[in-house]
mmCIF file of C-alpha atoms in Angstrom:
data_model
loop_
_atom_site.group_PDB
_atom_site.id
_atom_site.type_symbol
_atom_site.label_atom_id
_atom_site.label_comp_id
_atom_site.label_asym_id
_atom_site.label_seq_id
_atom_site.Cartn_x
_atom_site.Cartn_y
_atom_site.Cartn_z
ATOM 1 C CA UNK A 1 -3.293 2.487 -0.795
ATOM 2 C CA UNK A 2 -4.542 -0.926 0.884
ATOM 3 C CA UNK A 3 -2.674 -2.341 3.379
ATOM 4 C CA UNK A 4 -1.662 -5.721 1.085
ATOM 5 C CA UNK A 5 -0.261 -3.027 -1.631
ATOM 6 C CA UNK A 6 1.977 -1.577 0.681
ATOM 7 C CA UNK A 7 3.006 -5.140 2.682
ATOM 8 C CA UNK A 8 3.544 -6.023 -1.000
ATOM 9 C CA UNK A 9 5.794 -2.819 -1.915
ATOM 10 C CA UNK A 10 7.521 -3.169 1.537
ATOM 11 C CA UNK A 11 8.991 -6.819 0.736
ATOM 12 C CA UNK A 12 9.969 -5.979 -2.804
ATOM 13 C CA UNK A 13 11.464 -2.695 -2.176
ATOM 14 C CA UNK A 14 12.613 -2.489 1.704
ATOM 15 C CA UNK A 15 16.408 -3.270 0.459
ATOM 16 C CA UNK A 16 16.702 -1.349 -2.046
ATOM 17 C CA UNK A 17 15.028 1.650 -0.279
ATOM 18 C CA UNK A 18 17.666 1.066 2.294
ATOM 19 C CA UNK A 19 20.685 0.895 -0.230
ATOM 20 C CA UNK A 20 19.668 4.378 -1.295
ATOM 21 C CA UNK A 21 19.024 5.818 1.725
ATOM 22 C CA UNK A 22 22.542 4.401 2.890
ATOM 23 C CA UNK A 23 24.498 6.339 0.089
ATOM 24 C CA UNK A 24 23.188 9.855 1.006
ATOM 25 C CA UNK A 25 23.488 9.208 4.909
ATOM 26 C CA UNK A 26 26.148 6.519 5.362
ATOM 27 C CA UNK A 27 24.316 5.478 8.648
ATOM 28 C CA UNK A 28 22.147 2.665 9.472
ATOM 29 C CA UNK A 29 19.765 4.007 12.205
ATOM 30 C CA UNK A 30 19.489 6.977 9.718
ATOM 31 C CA UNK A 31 18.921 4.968 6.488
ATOM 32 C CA UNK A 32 16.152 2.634 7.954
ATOM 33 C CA UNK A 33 14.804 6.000 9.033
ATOM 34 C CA UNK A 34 14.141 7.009 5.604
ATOM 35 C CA UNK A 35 12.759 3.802 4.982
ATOM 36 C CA UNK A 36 10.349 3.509 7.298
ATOM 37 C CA UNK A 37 9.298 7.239 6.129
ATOM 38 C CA UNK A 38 8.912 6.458 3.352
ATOM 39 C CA UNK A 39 6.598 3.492 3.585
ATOM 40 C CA UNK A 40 4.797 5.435 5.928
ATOM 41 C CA UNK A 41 3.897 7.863 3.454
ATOM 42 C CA UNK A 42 3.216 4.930 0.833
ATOM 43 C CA UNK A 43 0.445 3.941 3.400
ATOM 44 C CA UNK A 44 -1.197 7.960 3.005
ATOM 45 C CA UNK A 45 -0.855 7.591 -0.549
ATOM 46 C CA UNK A 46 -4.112 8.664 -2.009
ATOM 47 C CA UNK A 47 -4.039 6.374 -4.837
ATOM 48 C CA UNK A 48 -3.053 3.460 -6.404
ATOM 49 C CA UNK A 49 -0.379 3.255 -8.990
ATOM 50 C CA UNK A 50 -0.404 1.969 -12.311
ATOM 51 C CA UNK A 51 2.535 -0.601 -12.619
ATOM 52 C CA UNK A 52 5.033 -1.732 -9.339
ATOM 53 C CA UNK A 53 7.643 0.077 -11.154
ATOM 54 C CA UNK A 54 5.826 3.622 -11.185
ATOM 55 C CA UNK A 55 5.561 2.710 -7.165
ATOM 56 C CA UNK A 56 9.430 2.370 -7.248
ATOM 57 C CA UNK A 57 10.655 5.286 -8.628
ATOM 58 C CA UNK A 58 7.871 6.867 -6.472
ATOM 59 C CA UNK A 59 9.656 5.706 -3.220
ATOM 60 C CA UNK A 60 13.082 6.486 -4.333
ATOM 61 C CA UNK A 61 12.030 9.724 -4.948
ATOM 62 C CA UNK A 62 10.524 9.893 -1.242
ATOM 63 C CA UNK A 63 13.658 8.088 0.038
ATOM 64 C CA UNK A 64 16.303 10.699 -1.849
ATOM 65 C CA UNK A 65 14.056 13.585 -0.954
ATOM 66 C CA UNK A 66 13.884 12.634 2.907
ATOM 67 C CA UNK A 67 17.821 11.772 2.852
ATOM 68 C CA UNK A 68 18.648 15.447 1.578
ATOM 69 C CA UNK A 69 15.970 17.150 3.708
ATOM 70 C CA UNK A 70 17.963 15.178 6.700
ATOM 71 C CA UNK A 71 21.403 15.832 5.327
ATOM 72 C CA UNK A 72 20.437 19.393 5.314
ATOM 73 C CA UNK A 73 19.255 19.894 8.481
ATOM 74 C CA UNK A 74 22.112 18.642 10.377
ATOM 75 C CA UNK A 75 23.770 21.119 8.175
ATOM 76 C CA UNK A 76 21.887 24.237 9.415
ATOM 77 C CA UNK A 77 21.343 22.604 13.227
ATOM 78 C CA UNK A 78 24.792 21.197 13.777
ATOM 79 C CA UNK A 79 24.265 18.015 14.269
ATOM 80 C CA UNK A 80 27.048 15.202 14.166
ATOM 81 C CA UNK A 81 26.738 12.586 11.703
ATOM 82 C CA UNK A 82 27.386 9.153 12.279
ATOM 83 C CA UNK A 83 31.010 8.065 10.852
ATOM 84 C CA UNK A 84 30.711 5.560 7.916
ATOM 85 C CA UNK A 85 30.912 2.166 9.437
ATOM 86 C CA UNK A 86 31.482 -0.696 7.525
ATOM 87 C CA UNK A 87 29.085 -3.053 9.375
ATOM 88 C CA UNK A 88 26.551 -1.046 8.332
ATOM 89 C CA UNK A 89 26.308 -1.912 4.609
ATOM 90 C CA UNK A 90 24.256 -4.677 3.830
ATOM 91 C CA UNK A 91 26.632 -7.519 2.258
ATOM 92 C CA UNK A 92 25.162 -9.785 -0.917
ATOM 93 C CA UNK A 93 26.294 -13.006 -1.166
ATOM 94 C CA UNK A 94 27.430 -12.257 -5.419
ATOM 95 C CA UNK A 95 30.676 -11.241 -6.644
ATOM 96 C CA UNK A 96 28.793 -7.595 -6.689
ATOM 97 C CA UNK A 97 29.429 -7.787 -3.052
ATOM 98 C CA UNK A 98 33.157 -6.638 -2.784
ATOM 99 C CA UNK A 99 32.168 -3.533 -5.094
ATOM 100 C CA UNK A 100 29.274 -2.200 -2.506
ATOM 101 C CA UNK A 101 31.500 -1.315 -0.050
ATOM 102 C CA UNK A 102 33.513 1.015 -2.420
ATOM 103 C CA UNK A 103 30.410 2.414 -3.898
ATOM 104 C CA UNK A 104 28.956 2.801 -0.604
ATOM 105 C CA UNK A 105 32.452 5.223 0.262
ATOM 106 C CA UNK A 106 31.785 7.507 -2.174
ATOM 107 C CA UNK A 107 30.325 10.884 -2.145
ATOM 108 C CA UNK A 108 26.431 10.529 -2.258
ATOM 109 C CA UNK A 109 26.211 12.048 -5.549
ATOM 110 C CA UNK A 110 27.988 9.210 -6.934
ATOM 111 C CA UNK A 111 27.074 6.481 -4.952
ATOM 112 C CA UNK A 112 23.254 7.090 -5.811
ATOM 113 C CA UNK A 113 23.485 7.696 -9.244
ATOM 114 C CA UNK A 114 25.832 4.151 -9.866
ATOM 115 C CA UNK A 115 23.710 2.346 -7.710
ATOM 116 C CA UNK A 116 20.537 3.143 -9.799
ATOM 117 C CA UNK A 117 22.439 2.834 -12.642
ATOM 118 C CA UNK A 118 24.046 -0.711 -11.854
ATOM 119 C CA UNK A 119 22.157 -2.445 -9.273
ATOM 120 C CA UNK A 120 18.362 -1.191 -9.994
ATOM 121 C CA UNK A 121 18.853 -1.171 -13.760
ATOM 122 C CA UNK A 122 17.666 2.518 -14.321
ATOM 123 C CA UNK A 123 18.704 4.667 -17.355
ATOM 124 C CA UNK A 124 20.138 7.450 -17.487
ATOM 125 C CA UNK A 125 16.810 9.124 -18.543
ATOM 126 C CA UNK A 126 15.119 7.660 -15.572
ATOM 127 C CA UNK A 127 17.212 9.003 -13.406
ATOM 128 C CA UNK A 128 17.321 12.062 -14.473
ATOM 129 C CA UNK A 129 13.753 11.856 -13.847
ATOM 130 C CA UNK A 130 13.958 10.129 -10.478
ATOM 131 C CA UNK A 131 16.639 12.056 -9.133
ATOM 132 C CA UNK A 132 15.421 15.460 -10.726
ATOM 133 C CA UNK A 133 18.919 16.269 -12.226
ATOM 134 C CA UNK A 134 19.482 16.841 -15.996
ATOM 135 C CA UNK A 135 20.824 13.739 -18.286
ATOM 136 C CA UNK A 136 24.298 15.562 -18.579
ATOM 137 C CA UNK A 137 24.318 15.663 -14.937
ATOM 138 C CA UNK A 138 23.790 12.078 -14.691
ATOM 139 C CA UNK A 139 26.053 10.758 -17.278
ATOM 140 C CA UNK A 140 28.883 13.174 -15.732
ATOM 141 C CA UNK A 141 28.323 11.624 -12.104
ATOM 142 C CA UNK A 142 28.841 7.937 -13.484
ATOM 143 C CA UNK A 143 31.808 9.011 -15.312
ATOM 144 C CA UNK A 144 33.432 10.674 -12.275
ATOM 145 C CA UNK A 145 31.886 7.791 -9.928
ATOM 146 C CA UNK A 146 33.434 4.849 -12.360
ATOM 147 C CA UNK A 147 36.587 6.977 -12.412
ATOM 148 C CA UNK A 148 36.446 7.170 -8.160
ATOM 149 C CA UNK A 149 36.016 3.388 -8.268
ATOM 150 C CA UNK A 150 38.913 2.511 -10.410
ATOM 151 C CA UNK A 151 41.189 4.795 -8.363
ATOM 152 C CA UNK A 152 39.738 2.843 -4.934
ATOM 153 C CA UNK A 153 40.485 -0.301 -6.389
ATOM 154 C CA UNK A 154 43.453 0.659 -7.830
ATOM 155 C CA UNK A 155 45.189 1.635 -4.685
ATOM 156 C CA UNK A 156 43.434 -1.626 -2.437
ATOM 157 C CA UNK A 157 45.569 -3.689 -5.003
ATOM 158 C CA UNK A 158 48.432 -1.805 -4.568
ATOM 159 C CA UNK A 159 48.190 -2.338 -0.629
ATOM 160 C CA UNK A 160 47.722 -5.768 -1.300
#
């Protein structure tokens, strides 16, 4: 992998390495941990890849891999995870915006698998693929995430 490739891959995919990193871990520090990881291995990549969108799902991959491998070790050691903290999700200036921080609060089963699904435009076959779970899996998770949505914004309009 030259260096330009991955410079290249690093501006077109930092943020939305981040966002996915940020639903499994629900920290900052943590999430732009993965990130960097992940680019880090992009740089030992061996090869080249065919399209920018093979390099994509490559990274997400990486990124959801290194989130659970994290996620599971402070299982086993112990370790404290940082409480979700709203100043850590990355605010968009769209309409989107006021959705993200809902999404973000769900369980990182969800939140990954709508945030493919929505904001990165995968299918339901791709991330299957991507996330190594079956189709059935995938389609259930949206269902139950869309459902956990509605019943978030549900009751933030009844406190209103």
């Amino acid at each position: 992998m030259t260096d330009q490739n991955v410079e290249k891959y690093v501006r077109l995919y930092h943020t939305m390495l981040y966002r996915v990193a940020f639903s499994y871990l629900r920290s900052r520090a943590d999430a732009e941990d993965v990130c960097q990881d992940s680019f880090l291995r992009l740089m030992k990549y061996p090869g080249e890849f065919p399209t920018d969108e093979d390099c994509k799902r490559w990274l997400i991959r990486v990124a959801v891999n290194l989130s659970k491998n994290l996620l599971k070790y402070r299982r086993t050691h112990g370790e404290p995870q940082d409480p979700l903290d709203a100043a850590d999700i990355p605010a968009e200036q769209t309409a989107e915006s006021e959705l993200l921080p809902l999404i973000k609060s769900l369980s990182p089963e969800y939140g990954a698998v709508i945030h493919l699904f929505y904001y990165e435009g995968y299918s339901v076959k791709e991330i299957s693929k991507i996330l190594r779970i079956s189709q059935t899996a995938v389609t259930s998770r949206l269902s139950r995430g869309r459902q956990k949505l509605k019943t978030l914004l549900e009751e933030g309009n009844n406190n209103e």
